[in-house]
CSV table of C-alpha atoms and ligand atoms in Angstrom, one decimal:
chain,number,residue,atom,x,y,z
A,241,MET,CA,0.0,0.0,0.0
A,242,THR,CA,1.1,3.6,-0.5
A,243,ASP,CA,1.7,5.9,2.4
A,244,GLU,CA,-1.4,7.8,1.3
A,245,THR,CA,-3.8,4.9,2.0
A,246,ALA,CA,-2.0,3.2,4.9
A,247,GLY,CA,-3.6,4.1,8.3
A,248,ARG,CA,-6.6,5.8,6.6
A,249,TRP,CA,-10.1,4.7,7.7
A,250,ARG,CA,-12.2,3.8,4.6
A,251,GLY,CA,-15.3,1.8,3.8
A,252,TRP,CA,-14.6,-1.8,2.8
A,253,ARG,CA,-15.6,-1.1,-0.8
A,254,ALA,CA,-13.0,1.6,-1.4
A,255,ALA,CA,-10.4,-0.3,0.6
A,256,ALA,CA,-10.9,-3.6,-1.3
A,257,GLU,CA,-11.0,-1.8,-4.6
A,258,THR,CA,-7.5,-0.4,-4.0
A,259,ALA,CA,-6.2,-3.6,-2.5
A,260,LEU,CA,-7.4,-5.8,-5.4
A,261,TYR,CA,-7.3,-3.6,-8.4
A,262,GLY,CA,-5.0,-0.6,-7.6
A,263,PRO,CA,-1.6,-0.3,-9.2
A,264,GLU,CA,0.0,-2.5,-6.5
A,265,GLY,CA,-3.2,-4.6,-6.1
A,266,PHE,CA,-3.5,-8.3,-5.6
A,267,TYR,CA,-4.9,-9.0,-9.1
A,268,HIS,CA,-1.9,-7.4,-10.8
A,269,ARG,CA,0.5,-9.9,-9.2
A,270,PRO,CA,2.4,-12.0,-11.8
A,271,GLU,CA,1.3,-15.4,-10.4
A,272,GLY,CA,-2.4,-14.6,-11.1
A,273,PRO,CA,-5.4,-15.9,-9.2
A,274,ALA,CA,-4.4,-19.6,-9.7
A,275,GLY,CA,-1.4,-19.0,-7.5
A,276,HIS,CA,-3.7,-18.4,-4.6
A,277,PHE,CA,-6.8,-20.4,-5.0
A,278,ARG,CA,-8.4,-23.0,-7.1
A,279,THR,CA,-11.6,-22.3,-9.0
A,280,SER,CA,-13.7,-24.9,-10.9
A,281,VAL,CA,-11.7,-23.9,-14.0
A,282,HIS,CA,-8.5,-25.1,-12.4
A,283,ALA,CA,-10.1,-28.1,-10.8
A,284,SER,CA,-10.7,-30.0,-14.1
A,285,PRO,CA,-10.8,-29.5,-17.9
A,286,LEU,CA,-14.3,-31.1,-17.5
A,287,PHE,CA,-15.6,-27.7,-16.5
A,288,ALA,CA,-14.4,-26.0,-19.7
A,289,GLY,CA,-15.9,-29.0,-21.6
A,290,ALA,CA,-19.3,-28.4,-19.9
A,291,VAL,CA,-19.1,-24.7,-20.7
A,292,ALA,CA,-18.3,-25.6,-24.4
A,293,ARG,CA,-21.4,-27.8,-24.5
A,294,LEU,CA,-23.4,-24.9,-23.0
A,295,LEU,CA,-22.1,-22.6,-25.8
A,296,GLY,CA,-23.1,-25.3,-28.3
A,297,ARG,CA,-26.7,-25.2,-26.9
A,298,VAL,CA,-26.8,-21.4,-27.0
A,299,ASP,CA,-25.6,-21.7,-30.7
A,300,GLU,CA,-28.4,-24.1,-31.5
A,301,ALA,CA,-31.0,-21.9,-29.7
A,302,LEU,CA,-29.7,-18.9,-31.7
A,303,GLY,CA,-30.1,-20.9,-35.0
A,304,ARG,CA,-26.3,-21.2,-35.6
A,305,PRO,CA,-25.4,-17.6,-36.3
A,306,ALA,CA,-22.5,-16.9,-38.8
A,307,THR,CA,-20.5,-15.6,-35.8
A,308,LEU,CA,-20.9,-16.9,-32.3
A,309,ASP,CA,-19.4,-15.0,-29.4
A,310,PHE,CA,-17.9,-16.5,-26.3
A,311,VAL,CA,-16.9,-14.0,-23.6
A,312,ASP,CA,-14.9,-15.2,-20.6
A,313,MET,CA,-15.8,-12.4,-18.1
A,314,ALA,CA,-13.2,-11.8,-15.4
A,315,ALA,CA,-10.9,-14.3,-17.2
A,316,GLY,CA,-8.0,-14.5,-14.8
A,317,ARG,CA,-5.2,-15.7,-17.1
A,318,GLY,CA,-7.7,-16.9,-19.8
A,319,GLU,CA,-7.7,-20.5,-18.6
A,320,LEU,CA,-11.5,-21.0,-19.2
A,321,VAL,CA,-11.6,-19.5,-22.7
A,322,THR,CA,-8.6,-21.5,-23.7
A,323,GLY,CA,-10.2,-24.7,-22.5
A,324,VAL,CA,-13.5,-23.9,-24.2
A,325,LEU,CA,-11.8,-23.3,-27.5
A,326,ALA,CA,-10.0,-26.6,-27.2
A,327,ALA,CA,-13.2,-28.4,-26.4
A,328,LEU,CA,-15.5,-27.0,-29.1
A,329,PRO,CA,-16.3,-29.2,-32.2
A,330,SER,CA,-14.3,-27.8,-35.1
A,331,ASP,CA,-17.3,-26.5,-37.1
A,332,VAL,CA,-18.4,-24.4,-34.0
A,333,ALA,CA,-14.9,-23.3,-33.2
A,334,ALA,CA,-14.5,-22.0,-36.8
A,335,ARG,CA,-17.5,-19.6,-36.2
A,336,THR,CA,-16.5,-18.6,-32.7
A,337,ARG,CA,-15.1,-15.2,-31.7
A,338,ALA,CA,-13.4,-15.6,-28.3
A,339,TYR,CA,-12.9,-12.8,-25.8
A,340,ALA,CA,-11.3,-12.6,-22.4
A,341,VAL,CA,-12.4,-9.6,-20.3
A,342,GLU,CA,-10.0,-8.9,-17.5
A,343,LEU,CA,-8.4,-6.0,-15.6
A,344,ALA,CA,-5.0,-7.7,-15.4
A,345,GLU,CA,-2.6,-7.8,-18.3
A,346,ARG,CA,-2.8,-10.2,-21.2
A,347,PRO,CA,-0.7,-13.2,-20.3
A,348,PRO,CA,2.2,-14.0,-22.7
A,349,GLY,CA,1.6,-16.9,-25.0
A,350,LEU,CA,-2.2,-16.8,-25.0
A,351,ASP,CA,-3.8,-18.2,-28.1
A,352,HIS,CA,-3.9,-15.5,-30.7
A,353,ARG,CA,-7.6,-16.2,-31.4
A,354,ILE,CA,-8.5,-14.8,-28.0
A,355,GLU,CA,-9.1,-11.0,-27.9
A,356,TRP,CA,-8.1,-9.5,-24.5
A,357,LEU,CA,-10.3,-6.6,-23.4
A,358,THR,CA,-11.0,-4.6,-20.2
A,359,GLU,CA,-14.7,-4.3,-20.9
A,360,PRO,CA,-17.1,-6.8,-22.6
A,361,PRO,CA,-17.7,-6.1,-26.3
A,362,ARG,CA,-21.1,-4.7,-27.1
A,363,GLY,CA,-23.9,-6.6,-28.9
A,364,ILE,CA,-22.7,-10.1,-27.9
A,365,THR,CA,-24.4,-12.9,-29.9
A,366,GLY,CA,-23.7,-16.0,-27.8
A,367,LEU,CA,-22.5,-16.7,-24.3
A,368,LEU,CA,-21.0,-14.4,-21.6
A,369,PHE,CA,-19.7,-16.6,-18.8
A,370,ALA,CA,-18.4,-15.1,-15.5
A,371,ASN,CA,-16.8,-17.6,-13.2
A,372,GLU,CA,-16.0,-16.3,-9.7
A,373,TRP,CA,-16.2,-12.6,-10.8
A,374,LEU,CA,-19.0,-11.1,-8.7
A,375,ASP,CA,-17.5,-12.3,-5.3
A,376,ASN,CA,-14.5,-10.0,-6.1
A,377,VAL,CA,-16.7,-7.0,-6.9
A,378,PRO,CA,-16.0,-4.9,-3.7
A,379,VAL,CA,-19.0,-4.1,-1.4
A,380,GLU,CA,-19.6,-2.2,1.8
A,381,ILE,CA,-19.9,-4.2,4.9
A,382,ALA,CA,-22.7,-3.4,7.4
A,383,GLU,CA,-22.6,-4.2,11.1
A,384,THR,CA,-25.3,-3.5,13.6
A,385,ASP,CA,-24.4,-1.2,16.5
A,386,SER,CA,-25.5,-1.5,20.2
A,387,ALA,CA,-28.9,0.0,19.2
A,388,GLY,CA,-29.3,-2.5,16.4
A,389,VAL,CA,-28.7,0.1,13.6
A,390,PRO,CA,-26.7,-1.2,10.6
A,391,ARG,CA,-23.6,1.0,10.2
A,392,THR,CA,-20.8,1.1,7.5
A,393,VAL,CA,-17.7,-0.8,8.7
A,394,LEU,CA,-14.6,1.2,8.2
A,395,VAL,CA,-11.2,-0.5,7.8
A,396,ARG,CA,-7.5,0.4,7.8
A,397,SER,CA,-5.0,-1.2,5.5
A,398,ASP,CA,-3.8,-3.4,8.4
A,399,GLY,CA,-7.4,-4.8,8.7
A,400,THR,CA,-8.4,-3.0,11.9
A,401,GLU,CA,-12.1,-2.1,11.8
A,402,ARG,CA,-14.4,0.4,13.5
A,403,LEU,CA,-18.0,1.4,12.8
A,404,GLY,CA,-18.9,4.5,10.7
A,405,GLU,CA,-22.1,6.1,9.6
A,406,PRO,CA,-25.5,4.4,9.2
A,407,PHE,CA,-26.5,3.5,5.6
A,408,SER,CA,-28.7,5.8,3.5
A,409,GLY,CA,-30.2,6.0,0.0
A,410,ALA,CA,-29.9,3.1,-2.4
A,411,GLN,CA,-27.6,1.0,-0.1
A,412,ALA,CA,-30.1,1.3,2.8
A,413,GLU,CA,-32.9,0.2,0.4
A,414,TRP,CA,-30.8,-2.7,-0.8
A,415,LEU,CA,-30.1,-3.9,2.8
A,416,ALA,CA,-33.8,-3.6,3.7
A,417,ARG,CA,-34.9,-5.5,0.6
A,418,TRP,CA,-32.2,-8.1,0.2
A,419,TRP,CA,-30.4,-8.6,3.6
A,420,PRO,CA,-32.5,-7.2,6.4
A,421,LEU,CA,-30.5,-7.4,9.7
A,422,PRO,CA,-32.3,-8.1,13.0
A,423,ALA,CA,-31.9,-5.3,15.6
A,424,GLU,CA,-29.2,-7.2,17.5
A,425,GLU,CA,-25.6,-6.0,18.1
A,426,GLY,CA,-22.8,-7.4,16.0
A,427,LEU,CA,-24.6,-8.9,13.0
A,428,ARG,CA,-23.1,-8.3,9.6
A,429,ALA,CA,-24.2,-8.1,6.0
A,430,GLU,CA,-22.5,-7.4,2.6
A,431,VAL,CA,-24.3,-4.7,0.7
A,432,GLY,CA,-24.4,-6.3,-2.8
A,433,LEU,CA,-25.7,-3.3,-4.7
A,434,PRO,CA,-22.4,-2.8,-6.7
A,435,ARG,CA,-22.7,-6.5,-7.8
A,436,ASP,CA,-26.2,-6.1,-9.0
A,437,GLU,CA,-25.0,-3.1,-11.0
A,438,ALA,CA,-22.0,-4.9,-12.4
A,439,TRP,CA,-24.1,-7.8,-13.4
A,440,ALA,CA,-26.7,-5.6,-15.1
A,441,ALA,CA,-24.0,-3.9,-17.1
A,442,ALA,CA,-22.5,-7.2,-18.2
A,443,VAL,CA,-25.9,-8.5,-19.2
A,444,ALA,CA,-26.5,-5.3,-21.2
A,445,ALA,CA,-23.5,-6.2,-23.4
A,446,VAL,CA,-25.4,-9.3,-24.6
A,447,GLY,CA,-27.5,-8.6,-27.6
A,448,ARG,CA,-28.8,-12.2,-28.0
A,449,GLY,CA,-27.9,-15.2,-26.0
A,450,LEU,CA,-27.2,-16.1,-22.4
A,451,ALA,CA,-25.2,-14.6,-19.6
A,452,VAL,CA,-24.1,-16.8,-16.7
A,453,ALA,CA,-22.6,-15.9,-13.3
A,454,VAL,CA,-21.1,-18.6,-11.2
A,455,ASP,CA,-20.2,-18.0,-7.5
A,456,TYR,CA,-20.6,-19.1,-3.9
A,457,ALA,CA,-24.1,-17.8,-3.3
A,458,HIS,CA,-26.8,-17.4,-0.7
A,459,THR,CA,-30.4,-16.4,-1.0
A,460,LEU,CA,-32.9,-14.3,1.0
A,461,GLY,CA,-34.0,-16.1,4.1
A,462,ALA,CA,-30.7,-18.0,4.4
A,463,ARG,CA,-28.1,-15.2,4.6
A,464,PRO,CA,-25.2,-15.9,6.9
A,465,LEU,CA,-25.7,-14.0,10.2
A,466,PHE,CA,-22.1,-12.6,10.3
A,467,GLY,CA,-21.5,-12.3,6.6
A,468,THR,CA,-18.8,-14.1,4.5
A,469,LEU,CA,-16.0,-11.6,4.0
A,470,THR,CA,-12.7,-13.5,3.9
A,471,GLY,CA,-9.2,-13.6,2.4
A,472,PHE,CA,-7.1,-16.1,0.5
A,473,ARG,CA,-3.4,-16.2,0.1
A,474,ALA,CA,-1.2,-19.0,-1.3
A,475,GLY,CA,-4.0,-21.5,-1.2
A,476,ARG,CA,-5.1,-20.8,2.3
A,477,GLU,CA,-8.0,-18.9,3.8
A,478,THR,CA,-6.7,-15.9,5.8
A,479,ALA,CA,-8.1,-12.8,7.5
A,480,PRO,CA,-9.2,-10.3,5.0
A,481,VAL,CA,-6.6,-7.5,5.2
A,482,PRO,CA,-6.9,-4.8,2.5
A,483,ASP,CA,-3.1,-4.3,1.9
A,484,GLY,CA,-2.8,-6.0,-1.5
A,485,SER,CA,-1.3,-9.2,0.0
A,486,CYS,CA,-4.4,-11.4,-0.3
A,487,ASP,CA,-7.6,-11.9,-2.2
A,488,ILE,CA,-10.7,-10.3,-0.6
A,489,THR,CA,-13.9,-12.1,-1.4
A,490,ALA,CA,-17.5,-12.4,-0.1
A,491,HIS,CA,-20.2,-14.8,-1.3
A,492,VAL,CA,-22.8,-13.4,-3.7
A,493,ALA,CA,-26.5,-12.7,-3.2
A,494,LEU,CA,-27.2,-14.1,-6.7
A,495,ASP,CA,-31.0,-13.8,-6.2
A,496,ALA,CA,-30.5,-10.0,-5.8
A,497,CYS,CA,-28.4,-9.8,-9.0
A,498,ALA,CA,-31.0,-11.7,-11.1
A,499,LEU,CA,-32.8,-9.7,-13.7
A,500,PRO,CA,-36.3,-10.6,-14.9
A,501,GLY,CA,-36.2,-14.1,-16.5
A,502,GLY,CA,-33.0,-15.0,-14.6
A,503,ARG,CA,-32.8,-18.3,-12.7
A,504,VAL,CA,-30.4,-19.7,-10.1
A,505,LEU,CA,-29.4,-23.4,-10.1
A,506,THR,CA,-26.7,-25.2,-8.1
A,507,GLN,CA,-23.6,-26.0,-10.0
A,508,ARG,CA,-24.4,-29.6,-9.4
A,509,ALA,CA,-27.8,-29.3,-11.2
A,510,ALA,CA,-26.3,-27.2,-14.0
A,511,LEU,CA,-23.4,-29.6,-14.7
A,512,ARG,CA,-25.6,-32.6,-14.6
A,513,ALA,CA,-27.9,-30.9,-17.1
A,514,LEU,CA,-24.8,-30.4,-19.3
A,515,GLY,CA,-24.0,-34.1,-19.2
A,516,LEU,CA,-21.4,-34.3,-16.5
A,517,ALA,CA,-22.2,-37.6,-14.9
A,518,GLY,CA,-19.3,-38.5,-12.5
A,519,ALA,CA,-20.3,-42.2,-12.4
A,520,ARG,CA,-17.4,-44.6,-11.7
A,521,PRO,CA,-16.4,-46.8,-14.7
A,522,PRO,CA,-17.4,-50.5,-14.5
A,523,LEU,CA,-14.8,-52.6,-12.8
A,524,ALA,CA,-14.8,-55.0,-15.7
A,525,LEU,CA,-13.0,-52.3,-17.8
A,526,ALA,CA,-10.0,-52.5,-15.4
A,527,SER,CA,-9.0,-56.0,-16.8
A,528,THR,CA,-10.0,-55.4,-20.4
A,529,GLN,CA,-8.7,-51.9,-20.9
A,530,PRO,CA,-6.7,-50.8,-17.9
A,531,ALA,CA,-5.5,-47.5,-19.3
A,532,ALA,CA,-9.0,-46.4,-20.2
A,533,TYR,CA,-10.2,-47.5,-16.8
A,534,VAL,CA,-7.6,-45.4,-15.0
A,535,ARG,CA,-8.5,-42.4,-17.2
A,536,ALA,CA,-12.2,-42.9,-16.6
A,537,LEU,CA,-11.6,-43.2,-12.9
A,538,ALA,CA,-9.6,-39.9,-12.8
A,539,SER,CA,-12.4,-38.2,-14.8
A,540,ALA,CA,-15.1,-39.5,-12.4
A,541,GLY,CA,-13.1,-38.1,-9.5
A,542,GLU,CA,-12.8,-34.7,-11.1
A,543,ALA,CA,-16.6,-34.6,-11.9
A,544,ALA,CA,-17.3,-35.6,-8.3
A,545,GLU,CA,-15.2,-32.6,-7.1
A,546,LEU,CA,-17.0,-30.2,-9.4
A,547,THR,CA,-20.4,-31.4,-8.2
A,548,ALA,CA,-19.5,-32.1,-4.5
A,549,PRO,CA,-22.0,-31.2,-1.8
A,550,GLY,CA,-20.3,-28.8,0.7
A,551,GLY,CA,-17.9,-27.8,-2.1
A,552,LEU,CA,-17.9,-26.6,-5.7
A,553,GLY,CA,-21.3,-28.4,-6.3
A,554,ASP,CA,-23.0,-25.9,-4.0
A,555,PHE,CA,-22.0,-22.9,-6.1
A,556,GLY,CA,-24.8,-21.0,-7.7
A,557,TRP,CA,-25.3,-20.6,-11.4
A,558,LEU,CA,-27.3,-17.5,-12.4
A,559,LEU,CA,-28.6,-18.0,-15.9
A,560,GLN,CA,-29.8,-14.9,-17.7
A,561,PRO,CA,-31.3,-15.4,-21.2
A,562,VAL,CA,-31.4,-12.3,-23.4
A,563,ALA,CA,-33.7,-12.1,-26.4
A,564,LEU,CA,-33.6,-15.9,-26.9
A,565,PRO,CA,-36.4,-17.5,-28.9
A,566,ASP,CA,-38.8,-19.7,-26.7
A,567,THR,CA,-36.2,-21.9,-25.0
A,568,ALA,CA,-38.7,-24.7,-24.1
A,569,ALA,CA,-38.1,-26.3,-27.5
A,570,THR,CA,-34.3,-25.9,-27.5
A,571,PRO,CA,-31.5,-27.8,-26.0
A,572,LEU,CA,-31.3,-25.1,-23.3
A,573,ALA,CA,-34.5,-26.2,-21.8
A,574,ALA,CA,-32.8,-28.6,-19.4
A,575,LEU,CA,-31.2,-25.6,-17.8
A,576,LEU,CA,-33.8,-22.9,-18.2
A,577,VAL,CA,-37.1,-24.7,-17.9
A,578,ASP,CA,-38.5,-26.7,-15.0
A,579,VAL,CA,-35.7,-28.6,-13.5
A,580,PRO,CA,-37.3,-30.8,-10.9
A,581,ASP,CA,-36.4,-30.1,-7.2
A,582,HIS,CA,-34.4,-33.2,-6.6
A,583,GLU,CA,-32.0,-32.4,-9.5
A,584,GLU,CA,-31.3,-29.0,-7.9
A,585,GLN,CA,-30.1,-30.5,-4.6
B,1379,LIG,C1,-11.4,-15.1,-8.7
B,1379,LIG,S1,-10.7,-14.6,-10.2
B,1379,LIG,C2,-11.5,-15.7,-11.3
B,1379,LIG,C3,-10.7,-16.0,-12.5
B,1379,LIG,C4,-11.4,-17.0,-13.5
B,1379,LIG,N1,-12.7,-16.5,-13.9
B,1379,LIG,C5,-11.5,-18.3,-12.8
B,1379,LIG,O1,-12.6,-18.8,-12.6
B,1379,LIG,O2,-10.5,-19.0,-12.6
B,1379,LIG,C6,-11.5,-13.0,-10.4
B,1379,LIG,C7,-10.9,-12.2,-11.6
B,1379,LIG,O3,-11.9,-11.2,-11.9
B,1379,LIG,C8,-11.1,-10.1,-12.4
B,1379,LIG,N2,-12.0,-8.9,-12.4
B,1379,LIG,C9,-12.5,-8.3,-11.3
B,1379,LIG,N3,-13.3,-7.3,-11.7
B,1379,LIG,C10,-13.2,-7.2,-13.0
B,1379,LIG,C11,-13.8,-6.4,-14.0
B,1379,LIG,N4,-14.6,-5.4,-13.7
B,1379,LIG,N5,-13.6,-6.6,-15.3
B,1379,LIG,C12,-12.8,-7.6,-15.7
B,1379,LIG,N6,-12.2,-8.4,-14.8
B,1379,LIG,C13,-12.4,-8.3,-13.5
B,1379,LIG,C14,-9.9,-10.1,-11.5
B,1379,LIG,O4,-8.8,-9.3,-12.0
B,1379,LIG,C15,-9.6,-11.6,-11.3
B,1379,LIG,O5,-8.7,-12.0,-12.3
């Protein structure tokens, strides 16, 4: 941190903005996010394969346009878009324009077919996919004081906190609508308004197609009493200190982000609908084709990790169709229409 910000009391939103995205911020470090935590993208290439199948279904729903866009929103080092391009059937890949949208610099050696941007392109025809973006959009933290009034939590760059002013205006309205805090001292909430706005802006870049946001999520009625703000450094969870040394993240109120027509599924339900099974291969294969058996076993293990209860499988997928024809008759129906409850668990 610079001398200017060290020791200064600021709301968590401004403090995290500098700590993550400022000139010396965490996300400009050369090792990239994968050096500090593992997302579904890093867990297995099966994830990119499922996203490629989703892009295929969007393609069909759009009537196979001459140019199909795939936008990896908050792309990290471009790992997902690289995997999706590799997994696409060649006829679809030939029509696909691939974009990575990221605040960090383009990594050296990235596939020349991938365009690297800091904002999504306008008028996307296809799929915009944001994996673990919104949890890194900084928000204010609210904490109730001794009278039960939610106040802004102020923080210094060493992580010391104190309470500031009560909320007003749009943030107070958001809290009352999406994360009402009981009048009891010490309860905390994350004021997700900047995430709703960030998501609405990303969806507005889609002309026709689908936008998807994937994150650890919670919904109204089941918000965590003390919030979820935390840090990650070198693969370990750590105290969130806004000094640029660690990631600062908080789970996402995806139900608040959803625009009309949007729907939230678990990652488990979404990946199953996209054909990720995770069943163990039959034991008989071990004696007839041992190498294939070992490969199938490894793949089943990775699928199990991506869909695990208590882990990545509990992530939320917010699916937001934009100007798509009636999806009931398209291959997207399994994701967008009537998934029975048991499949969502
Ligand atoms: C947790 S990482 C996820 C990376 C990748 N999507 C994955 O799943 O592995 C979050 C990324 O979002 C990027 N990011 C945050 N806000 C952004 C914005 N407004 N536009 C583009 N990228 C952004 C950060 O720089 C960081 O690389």
